[in-house]
Short mmCIF file of C-alpha atoms in Angstrom, two decimals:
data_model
loop_
_atom_site.label_atom_id
_atom_site.label_comp_id
_atom_site.label_asym_id
_atom_site.label_seq_id
_atom_site.Cartn_x
_atom_site.Cartn_y
_atom_site.Cartn_z
CA MET A 1 89.61 93.74 83.19
CA ILE A 2 88.65 89.65 83.05
CA VAL A 3 91.58 87.96 84.58
CA ASP A 4 89.98 84.58 84.82
CA CYS A 5 86.83 83.08 83.20
CA ALA A 6 85.57 79.24 83.30
CA ILE A 7 82.70 76.63 83.51
CA TYR A 8 82.69 74.44 86.32
CA ARG A 9 80.51 71.26 86.18
CA ASP A 10 79.78 69.02 89.21
CA GLY A 11 82.59 71.52 91.09
CA ARG A 12 85.02 70.80 88.27
CA ARG A 13 86.64 73.10 85.96
CA GLU A 14 85.96 72.28 82.23
CA GLU A 15 86.85 75.38 79.84
CA THR A 16 86.85 79.04 79.44
CA PRO A 17 83.82 80.13 77.44
CA ASP A 18 83.87 82.16 74.28
CA ASP A 19 80.51 83.99 74.68
CA LEU A 20 79.12 84.54 77.96
CA SER A 21 75.40 84.42 76.95
CA ASP A 22 75.93 81.03 75.37
CA ALA A 23 77.84 79.83 78.86
CA LEU A 24 75.13 81.03 80.89
CA ALA A 25 72.42 79.42 78.88
CA GLU A 26 74.49 76.13 79.12
CA ALA A 27 74.96 76.45 82.83
CA ARG A 28 71.28 77.14 83.28
CA ALA A 29 69.82 74.30 81.09
CA SER A 30 72.49 71.92 82.50
CA GLY A 31 71.43 72.88 86.42
CA ASN A 32 75.02 71.56 87.75
CA CYS A 33 77.27 73.93 86.34
CA PHE A 34 78.20 77.82 86.98
CA VAL A 35 80.06 80.42 85.31
CA TRP A 36 82.55 82.06 87.41
CA ILE A 37 84.20 85.46 86.13
CA GLY A 38 86.95 87.23 87.83
CA MET A 39 87.49 90.83 87.25
CA HIS A 40 90.15 93.32 88.24
CA GLU A 41 89.29 97.13 88.17
CA PRO A 42 87.25 96.99 85.14
CA THR A 43 86.47 100.15 83.29
CA THR A 44 82.66 101.00 82.72
CA SER A 45 82.62 99.64 79.24
CA GLU A 46 84.09 96.34 80.40
CA PHE A 47 81.67 95.66 83.24
CA ASP A 48 78.62 96.59 81.31
CA ARG A 49 78.85 94.08 78.90
CA VAL A 50 79.24 91.39 81.84
CA ALA A 51 76.47 93.45 83.72
CA THR A 52 74.14 93.11 80.81
CA GLU A 53 74.69 89.57 80.13
CA PHE A 54 74.04 88.64 83.69
CA ASP A 55 71.20 91.39 84.22
CA LEU A 56 73.05 92.69 87.17
CA HIS A 57 71.21 95.69 89.43
CA PRO A 58 72.30 98.97 88.22
CA LEU A 59 72.84 100.03 91.74
CA ALA A 60 74.93 97.06 92.69
CA VAL A 61 77.01 97.69 89.19
CA GLU A 62 77.70 101.18 90.37
CA ASP A 63 79.03 100.31 93.74
CA ALA A 64 81.39 97.50 91.97
CA LEU A 65 82.83 100.37 89.61
CA LYS A 66 83.21 103.18 92.28
CA ALA A 67 84.43 100.98 95.01
CA ARG A 68 85.41 102.87 98.41
CA GLN A 69 82.12 100.72 99.74
CA ARG A 70 81.73 99.26 103.47
CA PRO A 71 81.43 95.81 103.66
CA LYS A 72 77.82 94.87 103.12
CA MET A 73 75.34 92.46 101.62
CA GLU A 74 72.10 93.26 99.52
CA ALA A 75 69.97 90.88 97.74
CA TYR A 76 68.52 91.95 94.23
CA ASP A 77 66.07 90.41 91.80
CA GLY A 78 68.29 87.37 90.89
CA ALA A 79 71.60 88.02 92.40
CA LEU A 80 72.97 88.67 95.96
CA PHE A 81 75.54 91.13 95.92
CA THR A 82 78.26 91.39 98.80
CA VAL A 83 81.29 93.41 99.61
CA VAL A 84 84.14 92.49 101.71
CA ARG A 85 87.15 94.21 102.38
CA PRO A 86 90.60 91.98 102.16
CA LEU A 87 93.28 93.05 104.38
CA ARG A 88 96.85 92.80 104.20
CA TYR A 89 99.86 93.33 106.61
CA ASP A 90 103.04 94.90 105.94
CA ASP A 91 105.80 93.34 108.23
CA GLU A 92 108.13 95.93 107.53
CA LYS A 93 106.02 98.89 107.97
CA SER A 94 103.52 97.32 110.54
CA ARG A 95 100.84 98.77 108.36
CA VAL A 96 97.41 97.23 107.41
CA THR A 97 96.20 97.88 104.07
CA ALA A 98 92.48 97.55 102.77
CA ASP A 99 91.29 96.41 99.40
CA GLU A 100 87.77 95.75 98.40
CA LEU A 101 86.22 92.37 96.66
CA MET A 102 82.56 92.52 95.52
CA ILE A 103 80.95 89.14 94.76
CA PHE A 104 77.86 88.87 92.46
CA ILE A 105 76.29 85.12 92.89
CA GLY A 106 73.26 84.22 90.99
CA ASP A 107 71.34 81.01 90.37
CA SER A 108 74.32 79.53 87.76
CA PHE A 109 76.89 82.59 87.68
CA VAL A 110 79.61 84.28 90.05
CA VAL A 111 81.50 87.56 89.34
CA THR A 112 84.28 88.77 91.30
CA VAL A 113 85.13 92.40 91.02
CA ARG A 114 88.60 93.19 92.84
CA HIS A 115 89.83 96.88 93.60
CA GLY A 116 93.40 96.59 95.14
CA HIS A 117 96.41 94.14 94.94
CA ALA A 118 94.67 91.53 97.15
CA LYS A 119 94.81 87.88 95.59
CA THR A 120 92.02 86.69 97.79
CA ALA A 121 89.50 85.49 94.79
CA ALA A 122 92.48 84.20 92.96
CA ASP A 123 93.61 81.95 95.83
CA ALA A 124 89.96 81.21 96.99
CA ARG A 125 89.25 79.58 93.06
CA SER A 126 92.74 77.70 93.26
CA ARG A 127 91.59 76.24 96.69
CA MET A 128 88.19 75.34 95.52
CA GLU A 129 89.50 73.80 92.49
CA ARG A 130 91.32 71.22 94.51
CA SER A 131 88.12 70.48 96.60
CA PRO A 132 85.49 69.96 94.03
CA GLU A 133 83.21 68.14 96.58
CA VAL A 134 82.43 71.75 98.12
CA LEU A 135 82.79 73.56 94.77
CA ARG A 136 80.06 71.37 93.56
CA HIS A 137 77.60 73.27 95.88
CA GLY A 138 77.16 75.97 93.31
CA PRO A 139 77.87 79.93 93.38
CA VAL A 140 77.22 79.98 97.14
CA ALA A 141 80.45 77.89 97.85
CA VAL A 142 82.40 80.34 96.07
CA LEU A 143 80.82 82.98 98.35
CA TYR A 144 81.70 80.83 101.43
CA ALA A 145 85.40 80.12 100.19
CA ILE A 146 86.15 83.60 99.54
CA CYS A 147 84.30 85.05 103.03
CA ASP A 148 86.26 82.02 104.95
CA ALA A 149 89.74 83.32 103.29
CA VAL A 150 88.81 87.00 104.32
CA VAL A 151 88.07 86.14 107.74
CA ASP A 152 91.11 83.71 108.41
CA ASP A 153 93.30 86.57 106.99
CA TYR A 154 91.86 88.75 109.58
CA LEU A 155 92.73 86.20 112.51
CA ASP A 156 96.10 86.40 111.27
CA ILE A 157 96.39 90.14 111.04
CA ALA A 158 95.04 90.32 114.64
CA ALA A 159 97.63 88.03 115.88
CA GLU A 160 100.37 90.26 114.41
CA LEU A 161 98.86 93.48 115.63
CA GLN A 162 99.16 91.54 119.18
CA VAL A 163 102.45 90.96 118.80
CA ASP A 164 103.14 94.69 117.73
CA LEU A 165 101.29 95.93 120.18
CA GLU A 166 102.83 93.74 123.08
CA GLU A 167 106.44 95.25 121.62
CA LEU A 168 105.12 98.57 121.71
CA GLU A 169 103.90 97.87 125.59
CA GLU A 170 107.44 97.09 126.54
CA GLN A 171 108.84 99.89 124.89
CA VAL A 172 106.20 102.07 126.91
CA PHE A 173 107.00 100.52 130.22
CA SER A 174 110.77 100.35 129.79
CA PRO A 175 112.77 102.44 132.71
CA THR A 176 113.84 104.89 130.37
CA GLY A 177 110.10 105.16 128.50
CA GLY A 178 111.77 106.29 125.10
CA ASP A 179 111.27 109.24 123.36
CA SER A 180 107.83 110.85 124.37
CA SER A 181 106.98 112.52 121.12
CA ARG A 182 108.15 109.39 119.08
CA VAL A 183 106.46 107.04 121.31
CA ALA A 184 103.20 109.09 121.23
CA GLY A 185 103.46 109.07 117.37
CA VAL A 186 103.84 105.37 117.41
CA ILE A 187 100.93 104.91 119.53
CA TYR A 188 98.39 107.03 117.52
CA SER A 189 99.80 105.44 114.44
CA PHE A 190 99.03 101.86 115.71
CA LYS A 191 95.49 103.39 116.73
CA ARG A 192 94.96 104.09 113.09
CA GLN A 193 95.89 100.56 112.12
CA VAL A 194 93.45 99.27 114.81
CA LEU A 195 90.64 101.74 113.21
CA GLU A 196 91.51 100.64 109.84
CA PHE A 197 91.05 96.91 110.89
CA ARG A 198 87.68 97.75 112.70
CA ARG A 199 86.38 99.30 109.53
CA ALA A 200 86.77 96.05 107.71
CA ILE A 201 85.48 94.03 110.47
CA SER A 202 82.67 95.44 112.08
CA PRO A 203 80.05 95.81 109.35
CA LEU A 204 80.52 92.45 108.01
CA SER A 205 79.16 91.09 111.44
CA GLU A 206 75.60 91.71 110.09
CA PRO A 207 76.00 89.90 106.54
CA MET A 208 77.74 86.99 108.11
CA ALA A 209 74.79 86.79 110.81
CA ARG A 210 72.13 86.64 107.75
CA LEU A 211 74.21 83.86 105.84
CA ALA A 212 74.67 81.74 108.84
CA SER A 213 71.00 81.90 109.71
CA GLY A 214 70.07 81.09 105.81
CA ASN A 215 68.42 84.40 105.83
CA ALA A 216 69.57 85.08 102.44
CA PRO A 217 68.99 84.08 98.78
CA PHE A 218 70.75 80.68 97.45
CA VAL A 219 71.59 79.73 100.98
CA ASP A 220 70.03 76.32 101.85
CA ALA A 221 70.44 73.84 104.67
CA ARG A 222 73.52 72.44 103.50
CA THR A 223 75.42 75.55 103.18
CA LYS A 224 74.40 77.51 106.40
CA PRO A 225 76.78 75.14 108.81
CA PHE A 226 79.80 76.61 106.73
CA PHE A 227 78.71 80.34 107.19
CA ARG A 228 78.15 79.65 110.84
CA ASP A 229 81.76 78.57 110.80
CA VAL A 230 82.73 82.04 109.37
CA ALA A 231 80.59 83.76 111.90
CA ASP A 232 82.13 82.12 114.72
CA HIS A 233 85.76 83.16 113.43
CA LEU A 234 84.47 86.76 112.57
CA ALA A 235 83.33 86.82 116.34
CA ARG A 236 86.64 86.07 117.53
CA VAL A 237 88.33 88.46 115.25
CA ASN A 238 85.98 91.04 116.74
CA GLU A 239 87.06 90.21 120.20
CA ALA A 240 90.55 90.14 119.30
CA GLU A 241 89.99 93.78 117.70
CA GLU A 242 87.88 95.14 121.00
CA GLY A 243 90.98 93.66 123.16
CA LEU A 244 93.52 95.49 121.04
CA ASP A 245 91.67 98.60 121.01
CA ARG A 246 91.21 98.37 124.78
CA LEU A 247 94.72 97.58 125.52
CA LEU A 248 96.03 100.53 123.20
CA SER A 249 93.71 103.00 124.98
CA ASP A 250 95.24 101.72 128.41
CA ILE A 251 98.89 102.22 126.92
CA LEU A 252 97.94 105.52 125.74
CA ALA A 253 96.66 106.58 128.99
CA ALA A 254 99.61 105.28 130.67
CA HIS A 255 102.05 106.78 128.54
CA LEU A 256 100.29 110.10 128.89
CA THR A 257 100.68 109.77 132.69
CA GLN A 258 104.30 108.71 132.44
CA VAL A 259 104.98 111.96 130.59
CA GLY A 260 102.95 114.16 133.33
CA VAL A 261 105.00 112.36 136.10
CA ARG A 262 108.43 112.98 134.57
CA GLN A 263 107.14 116.70 133.46
CA ASN A 264 106.64 116.95 137.31
CA ASP A 265 109.77 115.52 138.43
CA ASP A 266 111.58 118.11 135.87
CA MET A 267 109.53 121.11 137.45
CA ARG A 268 110.54 120.05 140.99
CA LYS A 269 114.41 119.93 140.02
CA ILE A 270 113.97 123.18 138.22
CA SER A 271 112.07 124.74 141.19
CA ALA A 272 115.05 123.31 143.91
CA TRP A 273 117.34 124.73 141.93
CA ALA A 274 116.00 128.00 141.42
CA ALA A 275 115.69 128.33 144.97
CA MET A 276 118.94 127.63 145.79
CA ALA A 277 120.11 130.19 143.52
CA ALA A 278 117.84 132.67 144.71
CA ALA A 279 118.86 132.34 148.27
CA PRO A 280 122.67 133.91 147.76
CA THR A 281 120.96 136.02 145.02
CA MET A 282 118.80 137.80 147.63
CA ILE A 283 121.96 138.02 150.15
CA ALA A 284 124.17 139.43 147.43
CA GLY A 285 121.17 141.83 146.49
CA ILE A 286 120.85 143.05 150.14
CA TYR A 287 124.45 143.99 150.65
CA GLY A 288 124.62 145.36 147.09
CA MET A 289 122.37 148.46 148.25
CA ASN A 290 124.21 151.79 148.61
CA PHE A 291 123.63 152.40 152.34
CA ASP A 292 126.32 153.37 154.68
CA HIS A 293 124.86 152.22 157.69
CA MET A 294 124.53 148.38 157.42
CA PRO A 295 125.43 145.52 159.71
CA GLU A 296 128.90 144.10 159.50
CA LEU A 297 129.57 146.44 156.54
CA ARG A 298 132.81 147.60 157.79
CA GLN A 299 133.85 144.49 159.75
CA ILE A 300 136.88 142.79 158.69
CA TRP A 301 135.31 139.48 158.82
CA GLY A 302 132.02 140.60 156.98
CA TYR A 303 132.73 139.47 153.55
CA PRO A 304 133.66 135.96 154.71
CA ALA A 305 130.57 135.74 157.05
CA VAL A 306 128.28 136.42 154.05
CA LEU A 307 129.92 133.92 151.79
CA GLY A 308 129.58 131.14 154.64
CA LEU A 309 126.07 132.09 155.00
CA MET A 310 125.25 131.75 151.35
CA ALA A 311 127.07 128.43 151.30
CA SER A 312 125.53 127.44 154.48
CA VAL A 313 121.93 128.34 152.98
CA VAL A 314 122.81 126.88 149.62
CA THR A 315 123.90 123.56 151.37
CA PHE A 316 120.83 123.32 153.78
CA LEU A 317 118.33 123.72 150.68
CA TYR A 318 120.19 121.28 148.78
CA PHE A 319 119.82 118.41 151.42
CA LEU A 320 116.50 119.40 152.19
CA PHE A 321 115.18 119.19 148.75
CA LYS A 322 117.32 116.06 148.32
CA ARG A 323 115.77 114.22 151.10
CA ARG A 324 112.24 115.11 149.94
CA GLY A 325 113.19 113.43 146.50
CA TRP A 326 113.18 116.93 144.72
CA LEU A 327 116.94 116.29 143.22
#
């Protein structure tokens, strides 16, 4: 459905048009204004009206309706179609959630289609309405504002993930090391969050590079510096994500090494105790055989001697394994 619709003249909001055709005709006739329509998960019939009025390409319309698109930018006759994925971070669950935002810009119109709960477009609209000197650059200024807000959120989320990763690192390298299965689950869950983060930011690099170089419709020399700034911030986000991924892989490798070391320690302890139990068992087994002629079998000191031998062997093995660090 349409959540907001307005005409902007010289960067200032004027009114909500009653008829989209008349509003677009007025914007094109005056040359210094444009129409901005914001939609949230529109149905096919709802979006068909907008697509018809603004002559949007059917392939772009299909992508906007179906969602589940990777970040991209495509130029069609009369419109530039861009897909970005705003991210939200849940502090309580330490989870990254991705939404989708499609932006159509033309010579005198902007159409934003939101899928999910992110308020990026609405926040950008509010911020731009307070900065008419930027908004008067036209529809391309709206594209810049949305991309800038999305990438700034990426920087904040990268910082949050860095804090969570440092806490996880302290937990893994603590003396106890925590419960192995639980820690491994936390590491893999964190890796999924980083992967979700990468899916949003990595494909966006190519569209931002095109906008920064001016190799896209509606981008001129005045707006290129703004997109270069966004591209620079996005490069920092990519570097942060690569650092997170490398550090997370190192933490996982260190955790698996710790688990292997602890298992080896446990196996050595078990082997040591088994060896100490095997020695008296062997002696008792020998003297438990039913033979008449066995050494010390009928000696009065035979039983205490065998017990002493068992105790001596076990004591010797105990101190031997203790010295070697097996116990």
